[in-house]
Short mmCIF file of C-alpha atoms and ligand atoms in Angstrom, two decimals:
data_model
loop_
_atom_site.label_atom_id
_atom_site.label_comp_id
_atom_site.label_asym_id
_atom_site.label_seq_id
_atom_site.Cartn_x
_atom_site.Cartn_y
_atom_site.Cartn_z
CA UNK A 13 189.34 54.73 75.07
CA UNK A 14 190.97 55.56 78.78
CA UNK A 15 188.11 56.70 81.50
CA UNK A 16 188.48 58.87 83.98
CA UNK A 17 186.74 59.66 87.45
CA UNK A 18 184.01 62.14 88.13
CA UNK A 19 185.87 62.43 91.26
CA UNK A 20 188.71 63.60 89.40
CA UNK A 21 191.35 62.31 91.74
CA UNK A 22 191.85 58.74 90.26
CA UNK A 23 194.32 57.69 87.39
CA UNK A 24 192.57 57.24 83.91
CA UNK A 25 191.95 53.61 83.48
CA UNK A 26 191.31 51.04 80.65
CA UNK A 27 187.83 49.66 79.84
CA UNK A 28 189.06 46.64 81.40
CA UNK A 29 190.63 48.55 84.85
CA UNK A 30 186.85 50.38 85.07
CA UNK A 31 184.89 47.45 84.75
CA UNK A 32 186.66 45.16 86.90
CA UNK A 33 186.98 47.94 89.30
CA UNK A 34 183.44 48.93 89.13
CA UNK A 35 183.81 52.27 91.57
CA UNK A 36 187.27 54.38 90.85
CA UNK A 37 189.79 54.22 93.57
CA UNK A 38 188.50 58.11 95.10
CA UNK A 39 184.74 56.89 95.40
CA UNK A 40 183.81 58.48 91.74
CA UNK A 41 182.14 56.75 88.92
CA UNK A 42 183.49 55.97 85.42
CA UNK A 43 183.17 58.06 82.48
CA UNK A 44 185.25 58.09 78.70
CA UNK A 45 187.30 60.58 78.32
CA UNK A 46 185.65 61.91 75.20
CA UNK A 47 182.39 60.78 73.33
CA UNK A 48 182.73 61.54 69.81
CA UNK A 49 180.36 63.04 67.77
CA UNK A 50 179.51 60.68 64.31
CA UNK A 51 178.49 62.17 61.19
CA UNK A 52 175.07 63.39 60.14
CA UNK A 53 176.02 60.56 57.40
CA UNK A 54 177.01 57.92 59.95
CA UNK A 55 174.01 58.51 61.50
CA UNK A 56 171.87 58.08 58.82
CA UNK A 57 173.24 54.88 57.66
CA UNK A 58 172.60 53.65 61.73
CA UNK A 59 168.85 53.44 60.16
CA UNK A 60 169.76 51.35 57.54
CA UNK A 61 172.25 48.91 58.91
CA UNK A 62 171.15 45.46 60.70
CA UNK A 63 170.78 46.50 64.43
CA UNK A 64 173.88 44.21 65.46
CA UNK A 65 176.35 46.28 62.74
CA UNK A 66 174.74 49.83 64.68
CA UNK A 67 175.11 48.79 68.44
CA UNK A 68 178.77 47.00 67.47
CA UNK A 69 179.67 50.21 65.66
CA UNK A 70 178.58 52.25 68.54
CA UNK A 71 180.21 51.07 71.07
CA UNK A 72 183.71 50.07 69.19
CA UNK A 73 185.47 53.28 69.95
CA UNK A 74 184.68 52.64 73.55
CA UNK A 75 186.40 49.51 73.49
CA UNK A 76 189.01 49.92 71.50
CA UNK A 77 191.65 48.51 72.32
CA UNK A 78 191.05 46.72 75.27
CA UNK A 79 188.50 44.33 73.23
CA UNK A 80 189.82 43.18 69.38
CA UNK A 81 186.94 44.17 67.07
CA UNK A 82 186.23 40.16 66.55
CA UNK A 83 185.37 39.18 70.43
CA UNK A 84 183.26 42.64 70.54
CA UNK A 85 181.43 41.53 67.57
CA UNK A 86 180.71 38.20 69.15
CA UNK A 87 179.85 39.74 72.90
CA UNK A 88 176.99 42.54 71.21
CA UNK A 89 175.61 39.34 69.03
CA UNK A 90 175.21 37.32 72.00
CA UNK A 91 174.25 40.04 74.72
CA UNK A 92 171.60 41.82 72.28
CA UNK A 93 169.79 38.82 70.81
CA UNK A 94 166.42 39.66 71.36
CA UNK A 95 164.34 42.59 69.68
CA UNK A 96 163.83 46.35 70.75
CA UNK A 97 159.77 47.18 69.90
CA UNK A 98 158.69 50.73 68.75
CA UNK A 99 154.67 50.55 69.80
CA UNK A 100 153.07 53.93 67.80
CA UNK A 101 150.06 54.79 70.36
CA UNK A 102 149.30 57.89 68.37
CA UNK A 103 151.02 60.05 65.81
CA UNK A 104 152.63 62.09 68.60
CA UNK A 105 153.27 59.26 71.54
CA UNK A 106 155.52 56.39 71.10
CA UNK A 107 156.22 53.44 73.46
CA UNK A 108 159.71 52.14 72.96
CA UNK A 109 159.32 48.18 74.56
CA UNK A 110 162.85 47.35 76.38
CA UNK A 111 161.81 44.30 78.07
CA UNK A 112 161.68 41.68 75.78
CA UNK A 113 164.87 39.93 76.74
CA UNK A 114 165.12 36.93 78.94
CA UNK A 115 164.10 38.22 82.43
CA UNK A 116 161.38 40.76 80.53
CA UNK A 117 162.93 44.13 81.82
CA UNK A 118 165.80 46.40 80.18
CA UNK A 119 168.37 46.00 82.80
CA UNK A 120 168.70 42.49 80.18
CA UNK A 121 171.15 44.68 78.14
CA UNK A 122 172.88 45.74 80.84
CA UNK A 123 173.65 42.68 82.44
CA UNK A 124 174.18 40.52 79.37
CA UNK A 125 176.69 42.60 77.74
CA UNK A 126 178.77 43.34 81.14
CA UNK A 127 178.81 39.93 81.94
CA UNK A 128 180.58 38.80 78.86
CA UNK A 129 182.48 41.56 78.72
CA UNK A 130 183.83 40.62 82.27
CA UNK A 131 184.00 36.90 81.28
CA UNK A 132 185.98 38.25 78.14
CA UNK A 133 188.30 40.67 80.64
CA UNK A 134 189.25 37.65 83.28
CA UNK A 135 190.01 35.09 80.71
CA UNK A 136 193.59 33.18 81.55
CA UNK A 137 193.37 34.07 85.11
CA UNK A 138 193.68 31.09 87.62
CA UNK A 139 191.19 31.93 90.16
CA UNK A 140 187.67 32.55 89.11
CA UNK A 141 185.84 35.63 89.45
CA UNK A 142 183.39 35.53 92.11
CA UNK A 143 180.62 38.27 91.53
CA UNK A 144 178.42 39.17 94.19
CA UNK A 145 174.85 40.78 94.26
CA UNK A 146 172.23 41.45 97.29
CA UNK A 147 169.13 41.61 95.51
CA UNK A 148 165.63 42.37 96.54
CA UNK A 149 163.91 41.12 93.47
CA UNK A 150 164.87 42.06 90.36
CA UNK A 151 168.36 42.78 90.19
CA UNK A 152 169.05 39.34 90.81
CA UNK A 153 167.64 37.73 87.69
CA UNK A 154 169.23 39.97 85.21
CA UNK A 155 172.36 39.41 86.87
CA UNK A 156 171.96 35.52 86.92
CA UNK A 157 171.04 35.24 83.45
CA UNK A 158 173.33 37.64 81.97
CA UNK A 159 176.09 35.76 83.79
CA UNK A 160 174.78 31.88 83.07
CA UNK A 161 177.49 29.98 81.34
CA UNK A 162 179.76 32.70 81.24
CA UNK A 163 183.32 30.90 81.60
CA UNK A 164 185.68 32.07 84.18
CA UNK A 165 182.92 33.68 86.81
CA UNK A 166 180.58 32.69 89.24
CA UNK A 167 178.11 34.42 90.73
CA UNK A 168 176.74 34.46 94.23
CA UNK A 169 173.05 35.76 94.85
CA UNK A 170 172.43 36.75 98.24
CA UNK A 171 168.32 37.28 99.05
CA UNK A 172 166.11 37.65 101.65
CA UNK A 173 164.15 34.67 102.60
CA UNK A 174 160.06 34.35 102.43
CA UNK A 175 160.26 38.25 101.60
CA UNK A 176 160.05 38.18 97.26
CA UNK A 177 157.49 37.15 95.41
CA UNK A 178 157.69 33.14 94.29
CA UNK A 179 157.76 34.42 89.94
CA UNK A 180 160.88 36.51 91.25
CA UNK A 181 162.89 34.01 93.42
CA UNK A 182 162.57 31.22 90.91
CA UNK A 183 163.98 33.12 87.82
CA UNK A 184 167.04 32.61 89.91
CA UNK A 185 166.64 30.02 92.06
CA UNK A 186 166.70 27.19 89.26
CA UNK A 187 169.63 28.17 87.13
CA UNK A 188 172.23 25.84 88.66
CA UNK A 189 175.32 26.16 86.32
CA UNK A 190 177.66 28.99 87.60
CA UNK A 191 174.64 30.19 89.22
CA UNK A 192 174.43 29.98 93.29
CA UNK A 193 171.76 31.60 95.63
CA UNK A 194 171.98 31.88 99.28
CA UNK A 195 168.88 32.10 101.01
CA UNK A 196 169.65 34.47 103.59
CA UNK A 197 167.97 34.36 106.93
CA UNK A 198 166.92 37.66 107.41
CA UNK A 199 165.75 41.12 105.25
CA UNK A 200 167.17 42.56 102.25
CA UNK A 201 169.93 45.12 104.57
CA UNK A 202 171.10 42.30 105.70
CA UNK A 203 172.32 41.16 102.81
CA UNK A 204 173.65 43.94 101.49
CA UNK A 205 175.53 43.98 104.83
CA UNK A 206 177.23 40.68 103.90
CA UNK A 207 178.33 42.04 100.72
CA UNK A 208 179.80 45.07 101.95
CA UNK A 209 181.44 43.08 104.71
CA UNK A 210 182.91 40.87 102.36
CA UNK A 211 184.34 43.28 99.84
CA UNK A 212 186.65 45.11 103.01
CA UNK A 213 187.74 41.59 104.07
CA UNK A 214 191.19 42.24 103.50
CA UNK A 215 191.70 38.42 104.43
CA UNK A 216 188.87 37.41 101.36
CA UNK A 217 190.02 39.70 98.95
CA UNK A 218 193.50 37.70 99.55
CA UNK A 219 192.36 34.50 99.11
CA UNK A 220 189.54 35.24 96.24
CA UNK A 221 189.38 37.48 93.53
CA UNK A 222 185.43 39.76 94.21
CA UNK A 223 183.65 41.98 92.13
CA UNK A 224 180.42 43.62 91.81
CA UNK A 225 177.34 44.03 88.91
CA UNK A 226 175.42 46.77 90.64
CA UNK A 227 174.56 49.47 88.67
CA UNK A 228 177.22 51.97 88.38
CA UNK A 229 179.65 49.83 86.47
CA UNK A 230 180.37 51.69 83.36
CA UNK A 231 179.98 47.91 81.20
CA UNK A 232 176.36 47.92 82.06
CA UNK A 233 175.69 51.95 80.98
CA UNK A 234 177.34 51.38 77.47
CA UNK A 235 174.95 48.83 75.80
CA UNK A 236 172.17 51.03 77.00
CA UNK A 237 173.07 53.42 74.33
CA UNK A 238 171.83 50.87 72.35
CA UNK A 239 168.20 50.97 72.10
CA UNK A 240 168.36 55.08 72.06
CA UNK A 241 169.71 53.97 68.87
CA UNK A 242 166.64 51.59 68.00
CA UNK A 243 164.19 54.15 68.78
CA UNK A 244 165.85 56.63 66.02
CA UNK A 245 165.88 54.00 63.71
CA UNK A 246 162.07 52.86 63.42
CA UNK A 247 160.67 56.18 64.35
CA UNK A 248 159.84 58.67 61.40
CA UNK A 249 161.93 60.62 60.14
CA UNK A 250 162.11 63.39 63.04
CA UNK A 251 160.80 66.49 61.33
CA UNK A 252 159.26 67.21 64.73
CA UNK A 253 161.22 67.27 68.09
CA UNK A 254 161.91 64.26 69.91
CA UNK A 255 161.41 63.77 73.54
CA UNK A 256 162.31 61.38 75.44
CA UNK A 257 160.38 60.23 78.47
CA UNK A 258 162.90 57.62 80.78
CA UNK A 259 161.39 56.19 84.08
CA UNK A 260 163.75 56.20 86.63
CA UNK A 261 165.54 55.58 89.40
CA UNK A 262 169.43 55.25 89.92
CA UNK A 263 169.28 57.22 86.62
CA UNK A 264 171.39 54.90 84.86
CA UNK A 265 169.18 54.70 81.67
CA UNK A 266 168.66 58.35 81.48
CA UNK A 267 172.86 58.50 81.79
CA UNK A 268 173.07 56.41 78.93
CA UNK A 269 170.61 58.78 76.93
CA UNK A 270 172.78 61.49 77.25
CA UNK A 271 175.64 59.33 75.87
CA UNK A 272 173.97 58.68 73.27
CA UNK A 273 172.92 62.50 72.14
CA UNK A 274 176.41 63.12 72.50
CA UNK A 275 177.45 60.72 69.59
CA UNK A 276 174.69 62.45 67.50
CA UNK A 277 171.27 61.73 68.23
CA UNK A 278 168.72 64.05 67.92
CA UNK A 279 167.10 65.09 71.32
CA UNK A 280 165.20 68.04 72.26
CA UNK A 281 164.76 66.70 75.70
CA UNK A 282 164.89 64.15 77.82
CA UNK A 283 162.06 63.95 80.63
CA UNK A 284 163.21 62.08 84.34
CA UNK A 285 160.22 60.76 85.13
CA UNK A 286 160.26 59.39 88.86
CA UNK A 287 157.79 58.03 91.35
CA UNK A 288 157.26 60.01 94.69
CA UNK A 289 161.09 59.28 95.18
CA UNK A 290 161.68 62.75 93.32
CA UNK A 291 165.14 63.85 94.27
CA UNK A 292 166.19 64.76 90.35
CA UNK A 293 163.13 66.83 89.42
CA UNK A 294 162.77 68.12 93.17
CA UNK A 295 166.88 69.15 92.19
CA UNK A 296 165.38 70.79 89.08
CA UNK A 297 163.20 72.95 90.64
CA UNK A 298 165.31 74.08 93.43
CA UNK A 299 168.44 73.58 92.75
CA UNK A 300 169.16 71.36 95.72
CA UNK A 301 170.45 67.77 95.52
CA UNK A 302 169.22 66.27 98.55
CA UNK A 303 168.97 62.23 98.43
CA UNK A 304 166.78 60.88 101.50
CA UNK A 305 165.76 57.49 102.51
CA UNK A 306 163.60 55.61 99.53
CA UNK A 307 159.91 55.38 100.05
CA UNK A 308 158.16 52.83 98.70
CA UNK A 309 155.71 52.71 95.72
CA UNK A 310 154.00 50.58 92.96
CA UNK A 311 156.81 51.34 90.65
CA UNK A 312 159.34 49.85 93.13
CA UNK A 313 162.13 49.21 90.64
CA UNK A 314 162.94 53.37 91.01
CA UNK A 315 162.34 53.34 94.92
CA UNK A 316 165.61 55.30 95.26
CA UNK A 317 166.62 57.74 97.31
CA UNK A 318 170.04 58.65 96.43
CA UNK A 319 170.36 58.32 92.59
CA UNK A 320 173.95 56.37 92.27
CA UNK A 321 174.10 57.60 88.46
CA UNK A 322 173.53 61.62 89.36
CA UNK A 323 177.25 62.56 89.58
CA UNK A 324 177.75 61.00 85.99
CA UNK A 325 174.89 63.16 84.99
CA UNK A 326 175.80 66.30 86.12
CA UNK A 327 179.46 65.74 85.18
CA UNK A 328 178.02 65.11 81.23
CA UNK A 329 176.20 68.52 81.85
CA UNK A 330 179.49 70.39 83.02
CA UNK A 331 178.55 70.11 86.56
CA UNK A 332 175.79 72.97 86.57
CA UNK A 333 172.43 72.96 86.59
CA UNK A 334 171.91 75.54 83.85
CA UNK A 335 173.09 73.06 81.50
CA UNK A 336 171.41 69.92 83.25
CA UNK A 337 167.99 72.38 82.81
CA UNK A 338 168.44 72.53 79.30
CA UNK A 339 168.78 69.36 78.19
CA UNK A 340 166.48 67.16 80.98
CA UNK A 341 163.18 68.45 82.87
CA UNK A 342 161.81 66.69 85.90
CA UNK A 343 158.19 65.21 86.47
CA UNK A 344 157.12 63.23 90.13
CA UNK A 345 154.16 60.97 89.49
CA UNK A 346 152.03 59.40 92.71
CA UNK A 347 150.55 55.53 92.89
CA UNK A 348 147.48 57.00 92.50
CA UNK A 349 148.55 59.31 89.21
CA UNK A 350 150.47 55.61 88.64
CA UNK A 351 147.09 53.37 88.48
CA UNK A 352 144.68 55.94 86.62
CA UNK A 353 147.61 56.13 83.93
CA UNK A 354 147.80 52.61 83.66
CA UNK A 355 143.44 52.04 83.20
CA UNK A 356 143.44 55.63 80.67
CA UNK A 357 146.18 53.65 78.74
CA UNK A 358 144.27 50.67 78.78
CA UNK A 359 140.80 51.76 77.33
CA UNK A 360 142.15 55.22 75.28
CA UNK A 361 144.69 52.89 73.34
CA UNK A 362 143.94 49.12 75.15
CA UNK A 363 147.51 49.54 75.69
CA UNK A 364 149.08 47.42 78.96
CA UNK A 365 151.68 49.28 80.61
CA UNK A 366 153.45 48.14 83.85
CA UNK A 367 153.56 50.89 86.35
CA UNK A 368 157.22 51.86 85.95
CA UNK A 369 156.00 52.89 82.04
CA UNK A 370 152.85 54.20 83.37
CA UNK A 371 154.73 56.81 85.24
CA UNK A 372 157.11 57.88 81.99
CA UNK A 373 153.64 58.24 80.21
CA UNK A 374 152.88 61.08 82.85
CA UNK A 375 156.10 62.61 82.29
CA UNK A 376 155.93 63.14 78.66
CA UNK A 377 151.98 64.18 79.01
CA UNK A 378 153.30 66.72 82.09
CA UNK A 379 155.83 68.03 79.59
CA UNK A 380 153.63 68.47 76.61
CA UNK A 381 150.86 70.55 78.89
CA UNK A 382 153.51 72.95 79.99
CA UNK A 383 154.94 73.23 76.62
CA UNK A 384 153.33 74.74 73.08
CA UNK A 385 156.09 73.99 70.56
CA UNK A 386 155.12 70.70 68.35
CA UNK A 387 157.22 67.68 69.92
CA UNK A 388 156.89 64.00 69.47
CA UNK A 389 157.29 61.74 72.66
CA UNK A 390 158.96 58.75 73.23
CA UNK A 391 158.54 56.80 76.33
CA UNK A 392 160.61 53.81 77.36
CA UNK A 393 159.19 51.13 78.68
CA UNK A 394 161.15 49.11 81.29
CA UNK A 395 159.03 46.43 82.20
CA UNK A 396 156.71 44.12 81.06
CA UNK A 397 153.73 43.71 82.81
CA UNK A 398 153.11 40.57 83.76
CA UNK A 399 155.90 41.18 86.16
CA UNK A 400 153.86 43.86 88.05
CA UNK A 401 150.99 41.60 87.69
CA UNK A 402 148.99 42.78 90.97
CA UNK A 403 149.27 46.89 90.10
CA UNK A 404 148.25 45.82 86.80
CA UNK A 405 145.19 44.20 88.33
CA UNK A 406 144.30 46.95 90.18
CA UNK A 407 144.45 49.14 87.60
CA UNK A 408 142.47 47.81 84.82
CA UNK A 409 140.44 44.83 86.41
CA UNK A 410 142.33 41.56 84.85
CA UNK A 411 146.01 40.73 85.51
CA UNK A 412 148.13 40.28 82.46
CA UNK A 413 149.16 37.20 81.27
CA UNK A 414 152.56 35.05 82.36
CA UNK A 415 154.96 34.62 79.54
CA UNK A 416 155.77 30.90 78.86
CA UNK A 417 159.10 31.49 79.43
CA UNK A 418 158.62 33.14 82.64
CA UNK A 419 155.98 30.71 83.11
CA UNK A 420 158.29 27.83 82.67
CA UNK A 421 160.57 28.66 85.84
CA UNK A 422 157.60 28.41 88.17
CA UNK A 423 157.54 24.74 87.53
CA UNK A 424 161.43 23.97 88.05
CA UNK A 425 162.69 22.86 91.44
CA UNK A 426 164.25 25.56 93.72
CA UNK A 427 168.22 24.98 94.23
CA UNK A 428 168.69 27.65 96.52
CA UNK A 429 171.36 27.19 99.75
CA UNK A 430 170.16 28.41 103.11
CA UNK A 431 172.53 30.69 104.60
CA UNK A 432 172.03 32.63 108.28
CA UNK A 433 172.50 36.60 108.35
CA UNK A 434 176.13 35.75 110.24
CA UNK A 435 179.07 36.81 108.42
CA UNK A 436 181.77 33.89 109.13
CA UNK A 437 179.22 31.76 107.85
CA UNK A 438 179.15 33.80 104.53
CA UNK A 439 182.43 34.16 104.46
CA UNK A 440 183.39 30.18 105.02
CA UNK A 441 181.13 29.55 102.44
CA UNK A 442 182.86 31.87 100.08
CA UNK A 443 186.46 30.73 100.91
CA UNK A 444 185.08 27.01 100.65
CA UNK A 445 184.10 27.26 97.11
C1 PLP B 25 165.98 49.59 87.18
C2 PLP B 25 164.64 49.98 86.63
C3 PLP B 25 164.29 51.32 86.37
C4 PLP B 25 165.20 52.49 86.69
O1 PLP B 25 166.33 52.55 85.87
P1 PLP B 25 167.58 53.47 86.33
O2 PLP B 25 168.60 53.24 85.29
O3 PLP B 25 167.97 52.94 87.68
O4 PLP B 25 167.10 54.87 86.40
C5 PLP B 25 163.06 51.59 85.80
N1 PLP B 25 162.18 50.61 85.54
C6 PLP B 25 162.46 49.31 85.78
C7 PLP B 25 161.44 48.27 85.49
C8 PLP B 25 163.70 48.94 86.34
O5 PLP B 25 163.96 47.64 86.58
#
């Protein structure tokens, strides 16, 4: 497969040339050339086949042949090794659980599969890859334990001291390994400031060899086809229309939706369900893309202003909005919409939904008020909610409880290196290494 820009000024690329890269050269994102469409038969083997054989035979053509079909094999088997859970609430309202991987939220299949994918991409070079991330919370422990043990790389996690929560700074605080975190004296712009400064030091770039896992690197959109995939194959058989309910933010997840209708699977619709950060269904209504400054909410994983993932989007749907309309509609949800979701969940089904799925579950229930035709709705749940354990107490009265393994870091020692918000200190640490 060869990708191309949506800016449609760069040269088409390899897999490997757009995931080292991460942005193409004229500021665009990534996208294959062509998705192909599989066979109604294909298809219907995908719910038959052990979930390993779909999500290895779904991505192959997008790897091919940058990756040989035996180190692909081995990257899907280690990146997806935990399960995908289809929770019925009712006949018409499914909950498709994404957050049962090691740091308990999807961006696990994401970052696992990119990051030996990378590892596989930088093998036999001398210098190691140095990946960096600014992260405010979660971001960072995705990225740390996709990465962990990954030959060849090392990653460098820059955070704001004293401002995260003490559950999210030791999930990657205690790794150790090829695992480093700087402490950074000062707020979360700050570190993102570091990173940007370090990625135009032509001097650095020299010397090291610097790359990126946010989230418009094409390696972290393809596995997300997967669980699309898992849905289809443990709901019934879809005599009724499916919808699809994603909560989001950067609109990566709801990006790799739309991949995965294009191989085949059957979609009526897919809802963007956003917090008050509404810039996609506020573009739905009016027509206008206009990204502002983030506010923030209780679902703070989508408190994004500028959607990184929307040119992808609307390049998928032939760059107009008549064909964005029919294929995705838009529902805002408030905190306070957010909370009485999360206690009607609780006592209609004594379902416990983290806020982030709380505000998908309004989507889909928006969607099916304004629309009579019979529909079935699936809504994907992104996090598990222990890790919004306050909202969840708010909301229905007892906070959830910790998962041992999330559990266990709180007792492990913090390894974490102070580092001040200068950036020769950052970058003599960096060149040090
Ligand atoms: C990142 C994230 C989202 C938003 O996903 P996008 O792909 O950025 O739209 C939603 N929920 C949770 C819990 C997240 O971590």
């Amino acid at each position: 497969m060869r990708y191309r820009s949506t800016g449609r000024k760069a040269a088409l690329t390899s897999l490997r040339g757009a995931v080292l890269r991460g942005l193409a050269p004229d500021g665009g994102l990534y996208l294959p050339v062509e998705i192909a469409r599989r066979s109604p038969e294909e298809l219907e083997e995908f719910r038959r086949l052990p979930f390993t054989e779909v999500c290895f035979r779904v991505v192959r053509p997008f790897a091919t042949p940058d990756v040989p079909e035996e180190v692909l094999w081995q990257i899907v088997a280690e990146a997806i090794n935990f399960p995908v859970k289809l929770v019925s609430l009712s006949p018409g309202l499914h909950i498709l659980e994404l957050f049962h991987g090691p740091t308990l939220a999807f961006k696990d299949f994401g970052a696992r599969f990119m990051a030996r994918l990378m590892g596989y991409f930088v093998r036999g070079e001398t210098r190691p890859l140095t990946v960096l991330v600014a992260t405010s919370g979660d971001t960072g422990s995705a990225v740390a334990h996709g990465f962990l043990g990954v030959p060849g790389i090392r990653v460098v996690i820059l955070y704001p001291s004293k401002r995260i929560s003490e559950a999210q700074e030791k999930q990657f605080t205690t790794l150790g390994e090829n695992i480093t975190a700087l402490e950074v004296a000062g707020s979360f712009d700050d570190c993102q400031r570091l990173v940007k400064q370090a990625f135009s030091d032509m001097e650095l770039n020299k010397r090291t060899f610097l790359t990126s896992a946010n989230s418009i690197n094409i390696g972290r959109l393809l596995p997300q086809m997967f669980y699309h995939l898992a849905a289809y194959r443990q709901l019934p058989v879809a005599s009724v229309p499916l919808v699809v309910s994603v909560p989001s933010g950067n609109f990566g997840n709801l990006t790799a939706g739309l991949f995965a209708k294009r191989i085949g699977l059957p979609v009526a619709m897919y809802v963007a369900s956003t917090n008050a950060n509404d810039v996609v269904p506020e573009y739905l209504r009016s027509g206008e893309f206009r990204p502002r400054p983030a506010t923030q909410t209780f679902s703070n994983a989508m408190d994004v202003g500028n959607p990184n993932n929307f040119p992808r989007l609307l390049d998928l749907c032939r760059g107009r909005i008549e064909y964005v309309k029919r294929e995705i509609w838009g529902h805002a949800a408030s905190d306070d919409e957010t909370l009485e979701e999360m206690k009607s969940l609780h006592e209609r089904f004594g379902y416990i939904a983290d806020p982030h799925t709380a505000v998908g579950v309004l989507g889909w229930e928006a969607y099916k008020r304004e629309h009579s035709d019979p529909a079935q709705g699936l809504v994907l749940a992104t996090a598990h909610p222990a890790k919004f354990a306050d909202v969840v107490e708010r909301a229905i009265g007892t906070a959830p409880q910790l998962p041992d393994r999330l559990a266990a870091y709180l007792k492990l020692e913090k390894l974490s290196r102070p580092m001040s918000s200068d950036y020769d200190d950052f970058k003599q640490f960096l060149l040090a290494q």
